[in-house]
Amino acid sequence: MPILQSATALAAQIEQLYQQHSRQVLATLIRLLGDFDRAEDALQEAFSAALVQWPQTGVPASPVPWLISTGRFKAIDKLRQQQRFVSDGEVVLAQIASEEAGDSFALQMEQQWPDDYLRLVFTCCHPALSLEAQLALTLREVCGLTTEQIARAFLQTPSTIAQRIVRAKQKIKAAAIPYQVPPPQQLAPRLQAVHKVIYLLFNEGYSMPCQQSAPDDGMQQADLAQQAIDLARQLLVLHFDTESCGLLALLLLQHARRQARFTARGELILLADQQRQHWDQAMITEGIRHVETALSSGRIGAYAIQAAIAAVHSESPDSASTDWPQIHALYQLLYRLEPTPVVALNQLVAFSMCHGPAAALMQLAPLLADEHLAQYHLLFAVAADFHRQLGQNGEAINFYRQALALATTNADEQFLQQRLQDLAAK
């Protein structure tokens, strides 16, 4: 029998259910209702119904199936009321009303949740959509990021992202894009966008300590990173390939450092200064196992190389013993596959660890002139650090100020401000 709770405790539980399971509920509702907007309305209706009914009836033993079933029936009722005004009302109503209800409904939902989630990912990443639309829509609908979070990941305005998401939904509906995982022969070309979505999602969670998440983010940052890892695992189970394996390895090896990356006050700790005994050794072991599998399974991709770089760091007992020549060689290989300015910057940092900051500064000018890095605060932070190491404090201060003006997280801002204070005190 359901247990009645205080209003405060119940509201907190419903909020937790929303944060943890709303994307799961939405994915299944999209399958049942065949439409993004109907499913999103049904999701809100279901949680609204929970807020009204559960104080009287208690929380159901299986709250997620309850929410899905309630959302489905709310959608059916709404369609019946609006049937004459909706062009496809009769067809859709017949389709969604035919889904089996009753005692088997909860079991059926539990069995299909993982597939529903992946169906939604691949629908959002359909090749009929532009890559930018695929990424934005998946991050919004599958992962629950706000338009502001997505805009930050893409370095664009929230209004631009919102318009992109609306157009993507319209395209899916107009083109009747199927809600399904593609057959094996069509799967490989679709994986690139899915990999990028998972990686961007992880980076959003990895970029700051979870206590810095805004209360209205709808999801804690650490949960975003773990959600990306879970999605990468599901993808690898669905279809093994080198890049899926390398991606999972990369996320695991980076996430293994999560307890050592920030102070208790949320201040950023650089890799060289992290207490490595706080790294998650079980996660590192699993990540390295996936790296070895990826590197030995045939063609090596960009994620597998990045995972190999992370593995070199993870296997080093301390910063001083890091095999920087190997890391630099791996970045050179990565640049051949992905000749981007960001990879070039990372390669230059590894080069500086091998040959010193003075030699690295001689190669920095082209990156400082690259318009693609003009808003990338880490470029200016790297330039500042090269000058700082050489005792060129005036130049370092100027570059740190440029980096601070472009920083996007509180942790980065705090770190850069501390660097400026340290230099000003000299």
Short mmCIF file of C-alpha atoms in Angstrom, two decimals:
data_model
loop_
_atom_site.label_atom_id
_atom_site.label_comp_id
_atom_site.label_asym_id
_atom_site.label_seq_id
_atom_site.Cartn_x
_atom_site.Cartn_y
_atom_site.Cartn_z
CA MET A 1 0.00 0.00 0.00
CA PRO A 2 1.36 3.47 -0.83
CA ILE A 3 2.79 5.38 2.11
CA LEU A 4 1.55 8.92 2.61
CA GLN A 5 4.23 11.57 3.13
CA SER A 6 4.43 15.16 4.24
CA ALA A 7 3.82 17.71 1.50
CA THR A 8 7.44 18.88 1.63
CA ALA A 9 8.90 15.37 1.44
CA LEU A 10 6.52 14.42 -1.35
CA ALA A 11 7.36 17.51 -3.40
CA ALA A 12 11.06 16.73 -2.97
CA GLN A 13 10.51 13.15 -4.12
CA ILE A 14 8.58 14.26 -7.19
CA GLU A 15 11.32 16.76 -8.01
CA GLN A 16 13.91 13.98 -7.69
CA LEU A 17 11.84 11.72 -9.94
CA TYR A 18 11.70 14.50 -12.51
CA GLN A 19 15.44 15.06 -12.42
CA GLN A 20 16.27 11.36 -12.62
CA HIS A 21 13.57 9.96 -14.89
CA SER A 22 11.89 12.71 -16.92
CA ARG A 23 14.00 11.92 -20.01
CA GLN A 24 13.15 8.25 -19.68
CA VAL A 25 9.44 9.06 -19.37
CA LEU A 26 9.65 11.46 -22.31
CA ALA A 27 11.41 8.93 -24.56
CA THR A 28 8.68 6.36 -23.97
CA LEU A 29 5.90 8.92 -24.41
CA ILE A 30 7.40 9.94 -27.75
CA ARG A 31 7.23 6.31 -28.86
CA LEU A 32 3.65 5.97 -27.64
CA LEU A 33 2.40 9.31 -28.96
CA GLY A 34 4.57 9.66 -32.06
CA ASP A 35 5.15 13.38 -31.60
CA PHE A 36 7.66 15.48 -29.63
CA ASP A 37 5.26 18.24 -28.67
CA ARG A 38 2.46 15.88 -27.62
CA ALA A 39 4.94 13.89 -25.54
CA GLU A 40 6.34 17.00 -23.86
CA ASP A 41 2.83 18.19 -23.00
CA ALA A 42 1.98 14.72 -21.70
CA LEU A 43 5.14 14.70 -19.57
CA GLN A 44 4.15 17.95 -17.89
CA GLU A 45 0.55 16.76 -17.47
CA ALA A 46 1.76 13.55 -15.80
CA PHE A 47 3.93 15.34 -13.25
CA SER A 48 1.19 17.88 -12.62
CA ALA A 49 -1.21 14.99 -11.96
CA ALA A 50 1.30 13.48 -9.55
CA LEU A 51 1.46 16.72 -7.58
CA VAL A 52 -2.33 16.66 -7.26
CA GLN A 53 -3.05 12.96 -6.72
CA TRP A 54 -0.11 11.58 -4.76
CA PRO A 55 -0.75 13.67 -1.62
CA GLN A 56 -4.09 11.81 -1.35
CA THR A 57 -3.10 8.37 -2.68
CA GLY A 58 0.59 8.15 -1.85
CA VAL A 59 3.45 7.48 -4.24
CA PRO A 60 2.79 4.42 -6.43
CA ALA A 61 5.02 1.39 -5.99
CA SER A 62 6.23 1.91 -9.58
CA PRO A 63 6.10 5.67 -10.10
CA VAL A 64 7.75 5.81 -13.54
CA PRO A 65 5.23 3.48 -15.26
CA TRP A 66 2.49 5.44 -13.49
CA LEU A 67 3.81 8.68 -14.96
CA ILE A 68 4.05 7.16 -18.45
CA SER A 69 0.56 5.68 -18.27
CA THR A 70 -0.92 8.90 -16.88
CA GLY A 71 0.80 11.01 -19.51
CA ARG A 72 -0.47 8.69 -22.25
CA PHE A 73 -4.07 8.83 -21.05
CA LYS A 74 -3.89 12.61 -20.62
CA ALA A 75 -2.75 12.84 -24.24
CA ILE A 76 -5.59 10.58 -25.39
CA ASP A 77 -8.15 12.70 -23.54
CA LYS A 78 -6.71 15.87 -25.01
CA LEU A 79 -6.78 14.42 -28.52
CA ARG A 80 -10.41 13.35 -28.10
CA GLN A 81 -11.30 16.90 -27.12
CA GLN A 82 -9.35 18.42 -30.01
CA GLN A 83 -9.92 15.68 -32.58
CA ARG A 84 -11.91 17.79 -34.98
CA PHE A 85 -9.25 20.51 -34.93
CA VAL A 86 -6.19 18.25 -35.40
CA SER A 87 -5.51 17.04 -38.93
CA ASP A 88 -4.15 13.67 -37.87
CA GLY A 89 -6.22 13.40 -34.73
CA GLU A 90 -8.24 10.31 -35.65
CA VAL A 91 -5.23 8.36 -36.91
CA VAL A 92 -3.05 9.23 -33.93
CA LEU A 93 -5.85 8.60 -31.47
CA ALA A 94 -6.46 5.15 -32.90
CA GLN A 95 -2.76 4.37 -32.81
CA ILE A 96 -1.97 5.43 -29.26
CA ALA A 97 -5.25 4.16 -27.80
CA SER A 98 -4.46 0.69 -29.13
CA GLU A 99 -1.45 0.30 -26.84
CA GLU A 100 -2.13 -2.40 -24.29
CA ALA A 101 -2.97 -1.11 -20.83
CA GLY A 102 -3.59 -2.90 -17.56
CA ASP A 103 -1.18 -4.91 -15.42
CA SER A 104 1.18 -5.68 -18.30
CA PHE A 105 1.75 -2.02 -19.07
CA ALA A 106 4.35 -1.41 -16.34
CA LEU A 107 6.32 -4.54 -17.28
CA GLN A 108 6.18 -3.61 -20.94
CA MET A 109 7.50 -0.12 -20.19
CA GLU A 110 10.36 -1.43 -18.04
CA GLN A 111 11.44 -3.80 -20.80
CA GLN A 112 11.45 -1.07 -23.45
CA TRP A 113 13.03 1.86 -21.55
CA PRO A 114 16.62 1.27 -22.78
CA ASP A 115 15.43 0.82 -26.37
CA ASP A 116 13.19 3.89 -26.12
CA TYR A 117 16.14 5.98 -24.98
CA LEU A 118 18.33 4.86 -27.86
CA ARG A 119 15.46 5.21 -30.35
CA LEU A 120 15.12 8.82 -29.28
CA VAL A 121 18.87 9.43 -29.63
CA PHE A 122 18.97 8.07 -33.17
CA THR A 123 15.80 9.90 -34.15
CA CYS A 124 17.31 13.18 -33.01
CA CYS A 125 20.52 12.31 -34.86
CA HIS A 126 18.83 11.44 -38.15
CA PRO A 127 20.90 12.45 -41.23
CA ALA A 128 17.97 14.50 -42.57
CA LEU A 129 18.86 17.04 -39.88
CA SER A 130 21.96 19.18 -39.93
CA LEU A 131 24.68 18.12 -37.52
CA GLU A 132 24.11 21.28 -35.45
CA ALA A 133 20.39 20.47 -35.21
CA GLN A 134 21.11 16.85 -34.30
CA LEU A 135 23.36 17.89 -31.43
CA ALA A 136 21.07 20.61 -30.08
CA LEU A 137 17.90 18.50 -30.28
CA THR A 138 19.45 15.46 -28.64
CA LEU A 139 20.98 17.47 -25.83
CA ARG A 140 17.61 19.12 -25.20
CA GLU A 141 15.20 16.21 -25.62
CA VAL A 142 17.26 13.18 -24.65
CA CYS A 143 19.49 14.71 -22.01
CA GLY A 144 17.32 17.49 -20.64
CA LEU A 145 19.85 20.31 -20.93
CA THR A 146 18.42 23.80 -20.97
CA THR A 147 18.84 25.98 -24.04
CA GLU A 148 21.29 28.07 -21.98
CA GLN A 149 23.47 25.05 -21.25
CA ILE A 150 23.45 24.00 -24.90
CA ALA A 151 24.23 27.54 -26.00
CA ARG A 152 27.24 27.58 -23.70
CA ALA A 153 28.47 24.28 -25.16
CA PHE A 154 28.13 25.64 -28.70
CA LEU A 155 29.30 29.19 -27.85
CA GLN A 156 26.06 30.56 -29.29
CA THR A 157 23.05 32.49 -28.02
CA PRO A 158 20.10 30.72 -26.35
CA SER A 159 17.70 32.19 -28.93
CA THR A 160 19.72 30.65 -31.77
CA ILE A 161 19.64 27.26 -30.08
CA ALA A 162 15.90 27.51 -29.36
CA GLN A 163 15.15 28.27 -33.02
CA ARG A 164 17.36 25.39 -34.11
CA ILE A 165 15.48 22.96 -31.87
CA VAL A 166 12.07 24.13 -33.11
CA ARG A 167 13.14 23.75 -36.74
CA ALA A 168 14.53 20.28 -36.05
CA LYS A 169 11.23 19.12 -34.56
CA GLN A 170 9.35 20.53 -37.51
CA LYS A 171 11.69 18.69 -39.88
CA ILE A 172 11.18 15.38 -38.09
CA LYS A 173 7.41 15.76 -38.29
CA ALA A 174 7.33 16.98 -41.91
CA ALA A 175 9.70 14.27 -43.14
CA ALA A 176 8.01 11.55 -41.05
CA ILE A 177 11.39 10.52 -39.67
CA PRO A 178 10.93 7.10 -38.03
CA TYR A 179 11.36 6.72 -34.30
CA GLN A 180 13.72 3.73 -34.35
CA VAL A 181 17.26 2.49 -33.97
CA PRO A 182 18.56 2.12 -37.53
CA PRO A 183 19.27 -1.38 -38.87
CA PRO A 184 22.89 -2.60 -38.64
CA GLN A 185 23.77 -1.68 -42.23
CA GLN A 186 22.74 1.94 -41.59
CA LEU A 187 24.13 2.29 -38.09
CA ALA A 188 27.77 3.26 -38.71
CA PRO A 189 27.10 6.56 -40.55
CA ARG A 190 24.79 7.65 -37.75
CA LEU A 191 27.27 7.07 -34.94
CA GLN A 192 29.37 10.21 -35.48
CA ALA A 193 26.63 12.58 -34.35
CA VAL A 194 25.69 10.32 -31.44
CA HIS A 195 29.31 10.24 -30.29
CA LYS A 196 29.50 14.04 -30.41
CA VAL A 197 26.28 14.38 -28.45
CA ILE A 198 27.55 12.08 -25.72
CA TYR A 199 30.89 13.86 -25.58
CA LEU A 200 29.31 17.33 -25.36
CA LEU A 201 26.95 16.11 -22.66
CA PHE A 202 29.87 14.76 -20.64
CA ASN A 203 31.82 17.99 -21.02
CA GLU A 204 28.85 19.99 -19.75
CA GLY A 205 28.86 17.92 -16.56
CA TYR A 206 32.65 17.72 -16.30
CA SER A 207 33.25 21.45 -16.61
CA MET A 208 32.26 22.41 -13.07
CA PRO A 209 31.68 20.91 -9.63
CA CYS A 210 28.09 19.81 -9.08
CA GLN A 211 27.56 22.22 -6.19
CA GLN A 212 27.91 25.10 -8.66
CA SER A 213 24.90 24.00 -10.70
CA ALA A 214 22.12 26.53 -10.67
CA PRO A 215 18.99 25.35 -8.82
CA ASP A 216 16.92 25.66 -11.98
CA ASP A 217 19.29 23.64 -14.15
CA GLY A 218 16.93 20.67 -13.66
CA MET A 219 19.87 18.35 -13.30
CA GLN A 220 23.11 18.31 -11.34
CA GLN A 221 26.30 18.66 -13.37
CA ALA A 222 27.78 15.43 -12.01
CA ASP A 223 24.61 13.64 -13.12
CA LEU A 224 25.13 14.94 -16.64
CA ALA A 225 28.58 13.38 -16.80
CA GLN A 226 27.30 10.08 -15.41
CA GLN A 227 24.37 10.17 -17.84
CA ALA A 228 26.82 10.51 -20.71
CA ILE A 229 28.77 7.51 -19.43
CA ASP A 230 25.58 5.47 -19.10
CA LEU A 231 24.55 6.41 -22.64
CA ALA A 232 28.00 5.46 -23.96
CA ARG A 233 27.66 2.07 -22.26
CA GLN A 234 24.24 1.49 -23.84
CA LEU A 235 25.58 2.44 -27.22
CA LEU A 236 28.50 0.04 -26.91
CA VAL A 237 26.14 -2.80 -25.96
CA LEU A 238 23.96 -1.97 -28.94
CA HIS A 239 26.80 -1.85 -31.44
CA PHE A 240 30.51 -2.43 -30.82
CA ASP A 241 32.91 -0.31 -32.78
CA THR A 242 36.33 1.15 -32.03
CA GLU A 243 35.14 4.71 -31.54
CA SER A 244 32.26 3.79 -29.23
CA CYS A 245 34.74 1.80 -27.17
CA GLY A 246 37.27 4.63 -27.22
CA LEU A 247 34.63 7.17 -26.25
CA LEU A 248 33.52 5.17 -23.23
CA ALA A 249 37.16 4.74 -22.21
CA LEU A 250 37.80 8.48 -22.50
CA LEU A 251 34.78 9.39 -20.38
CA LEU A 252 35.67 6.86 -17.70
CA LEU A 253 39.29 7.97 -17.47
CA GLN A 254 38.35 11.64 -17.23
CA HIS A 255 35.51 11.06 -14.78
CA ALA A 256 37.84 9.02 -12.57
CA ARG A 257 39.49 12.34 -11.57
CA ARG A 258 36.26 14.03 -10.50
CA GLN A 259 36.97 13.93 -6.73
CA ALA A 260 40.39 15.54 -7.20
CA ARG A 261 39.56 18.28 -9.71
CA PHE A 262 38.07 20.84 -7.31
CA THR A 263 38.56 21.98 -3.75
CA ALA A 264 35.73 21.81 -1.23
CA ARG A 265 34.97 25.44 -2.16
CA GLY A 266 34.69 24.59 -5.85
CA GLU A 267 38.12 25.92 -6.83
CA LEU A 268 39.76 24.31 -9.84
CA ILE A 269 42.81 22.10 -9.25
CA LEU A 270 45.10 21.62 -12.23
CA LEU A 271 46.01 18.09 -13.29
CA ALA A 272 49.61 18.51 -12.13
CA ASP A 273 48.45 19.48 -8.63
CA GLN A 274 45.75 16.85 -8.11
CA GLN A 275 46.04 14.29 -5.33
CA ARG A 276 46.11 11.15 -7.43
CA GLN A 277 45.19 8.88 -4.54
CA HIS A 278 41.73 10.42 -4.88
CA TRP A 279 41.36 9.22 -8.46
CA ASP A 280 38.87 6.36 -8.87
CA GLN A 281 41.13 3.38 -9.54
CA ALA A 282 38.29 1.02 -10.44
CA MET A 283 37.10 3.46 -13.09
CA ILE A 284 40.67 3.87 -14.36
CA THR A 285 41.08 0.10 -14.63
CA GLU A 286 37.87 -0.21 -16.61
CA GLY A 287 38.82 2.74 -18.82
CA ILE A 288 42.26 1.32 -19.61
CA ARG A 289 40.69 -2.03 -20.47
CA HIS A 290 38.46 -0.29 -23.02
CA VAL A 291 41.45 1.66 -24.37
CA GLU A 292 43.35 -1.56 -24.96
CA THR A 293 40.32 -3.08 -26.68
CA ALA A 294 39.89 -0.03 -28.90
CA LEU A 295 43.56 0.18 -29.87
CA SER A 296 43.74 -3.51 -30.72
CA SER A 297 40.50 -3.79 -32.67
CA GLY A 298 41.45 -2.26 -35.99
CA ARG A 299 41.13 1.30 -37.24
CA ILE A 300 41.91 3.83 -34.52
CA GLY A 301 39.74 6.94 -34.26
CA ALA A 302 39.97 10.28 -32.49
CA TYR A 303 38.20 9.20 -29.30
CA ALA A 304 40.44 6.17 -28.92
CA ILE A 305 43.53 8.38 -29.25
CA GLN A 306 42.20 10.85 -26.69
CA ALA A 307 41.48 7.92 -24.39
CA ALA A 308 45.05 6.71 -24.86
CA ILE A 309 46.29 10.17 -23.82
CA ALA A 310 44.09 10.05 -20.73
CA ALA A 311 45.41 6.55 -19.99
CA VAL A 312 49.02 7.80 -20.01
CA HIS A 313 48.08 10.40 -17.40
CA SER A 314 46.15 7.82 -15.36
CA GLU A 315 49.05 5.37 -15.29
CA SER A 316 51.55 8.00 -14.12
CA PRO A 317 52.05 7.87 -10.32
CA ASP A 318 52.69 11.62 -10.23
CA SER A 319 52.95 14.59 -12.54
CA ALA A 320 56.75 14.53 -12.73
CA SER A 321 56.83 10.98 -14.11
CA THR A 322 54.27 11.62 -16.87
CA ASP A 323 55.48 10.38 -20.26
CA TRP A 324 55.08 13.70 -22.09
CA PRO A 325 56.90 12.58 -25.26
CA GLN A 326 54.33 9.80 -25.66
CA ILE A 327 51.48 12.25 -25.05
CA HIS A 328 52.95 14.67 -27.60
CA ALA A 329 53.23 11.86 -30.16
CA LEU A 330 49.61 10.90 -29.55
CA TYR A 331 48.50 14.52 -30.05
CA GLN A 332 50.42 14.59 -33.33
CA LEU A 333 48.50 11.49 -34.41
CA LEU A 334 45.24 13.04 -33.25
CA TYR A 335 45.96 16.21 -35.24
CA ARG A 336 46.31 14.14 -38.42
CA LEU A 337 42.77 12.87 -37.85
CA GLU A 338 41.29 16.11 -36.54
CA PRO A 339 43.37 19.12 -37.62
CA THR A 340 41.49 21.61 -35.45
CA PRO A 341 42.89 24.64 -33.60
CA VAL A 342 41.95 23.15 -30.22
CA VAL A 343 43.90 19.97 -30.93
CA ALA A 344 46.81 22.11 -32.13
CA LEU A 345 46.72 24.02 -28.83
CA ASN A 346 46.73 20.82 -26.79
CA GLN A 347 49.59 19.52 -28.90
CA LEU A 348 51.53 22.71 -28.18
CA VAL A 349 51.00 22.30 -24.43
CA ALA A 350 52.40 18.77 -24.63
CA PHE A 351 55.29 20.14 -26.72
CA SER A 352 56.03 22.71 -23.99
CA MET A 353 56.22 19.93 -21.40
CA CYS A 354 58.86 18.24 -23.55
CA HIS A 355 60.87 21.27 -24.76
CA GLY A 356 59.99 24.12 -22.42
CA PRO A 357 57.76 27.23 -22.54
CA ALA A 358 60.22 29.35 -24.55
CA ALA A 359 60.19 26.88 -27.45
CA ALA A 360 56.39 26.65 -27.24
CA LEU A 361 55.97 30.45 -27.31
CA MET A 362 57.78 30.54 -30.64
CA GLN A 363 54.94 28.44 -32.11
CA LEU A 364 52.03 30.23 -30.42
CA ALA A 365 51.52 33.16 -32.81
CA PRO A 366 49.45 31.27 -35.45
CA LEU A 367 47.03 30.09 -32.77
CA LEU A 368 46.64 33.59 -31.33
CA ALA A 369 45.76 34.78 -34.85
CA ASP A 370 43.24 31.98 -35.46
CA GLU A 371 39.72 33.44 -35.46
CA HIS A 372 38.26 30.10 -34.37
CA LEU A 373 40.06 30.47 -31.03
CA ALA A 374 39.27 34.16 -30.52
CA GLN A 375 36.63 33.34 -27.87
CA TYR A 376 38.43 30.33 -26.38
CA HIS A 377 39.66 31.36 -22.95
CA LEU A 378 42.07 28.43 -22.62
CA LEU A 379 44.20 29.77 -25.49
CA PHE A 380 44.92 32.92 -23.54
CA ALA A 381 45.37 30.99 -20.29
CA VAL A 382 47.98 28.80 -22.00
CA ALA A 383 49.76 31.85 -23.41
CA ALA A 384 49.72 33.45 -19.97
CA ASP A 385 51.16 30.35 -18.36
CA PHE A 386 54.04 30.16 -20.85
CA HIS A 387 54.97 33.75 -19.96
CA ARG A 388 54.48 33.12 -16.23
CA GLN A 389 56.90 30.19 -16.31
CA LEU A 390 59.48 32.41 -18.01
CA GLY A 391 59.06 35.15 -15.39
CA GLN A 392 57.49 37.52 -17.92
CA ASN A 393 54.83 38.68 -15.50
CA GLY A 394 53.56 41.71 -17.42
CA GLU A 395 52.77 39.62 -20.51
CA ALA A 396 51.29 36.89 -18.33
CA ILE A 397 48.95 39.35 -16.60
CA ASN A 398 47.68 40.68 -19.93
CA PHE A 399 46.89 37.20 -21.22
CA TYR A 400 45.29 36.11 -17.93
CA ARG A 401 43.01 39.15 -18.12
CA GLN A 402 41.94 38.17 -21.64
CA ALA A 403 41.27 34.62 -20.47
CA LEU A 404 39.25 35.87 -17.49
CA ALA A 405 37.06 38.01 -19.75
CA LEU A 406 36.15 34.91 -21.78
CA ALA A 407 35.82 32.32 -18.98
CA THR A 408 32.41 30.63 -18.78
CA THR A 409 32.43 28.91 -15.38
CA ASN A 410 32.89 30.12 -11.82
CA ALA A 411 35.71 27.64 -11.28
CA ASP A 412 37.69 28.98 -14.24
CA GLU A 413 37.07 32.57 -13.19
CA GLN A 414 38.24 31.88 -9.64
CA PHE A 415 41.37 30.12 -10.88
CA LEU A 416 42.30 32.94 -13.26
CA GLN A 417 41.64 35.61 -10.64
CA GLN A 418 43.94 33.77 -8.23
CA ARG A 419 46.68 33.64 -10.88
CA LEU A 420 46.34 37.40 -11.38
CA GLN A 421 46.48 38.03 -7.64
CA ASP A 422 49.59 35.89 -7.30
CA LEU A 423 51.34 37.74 -10.11
CA ALA A 424 50.29 41.16 -8.80
CA ALA A 425 51.79 40.29 -5.42
CA LYS A 426 55.23 39.67 -6.91
#
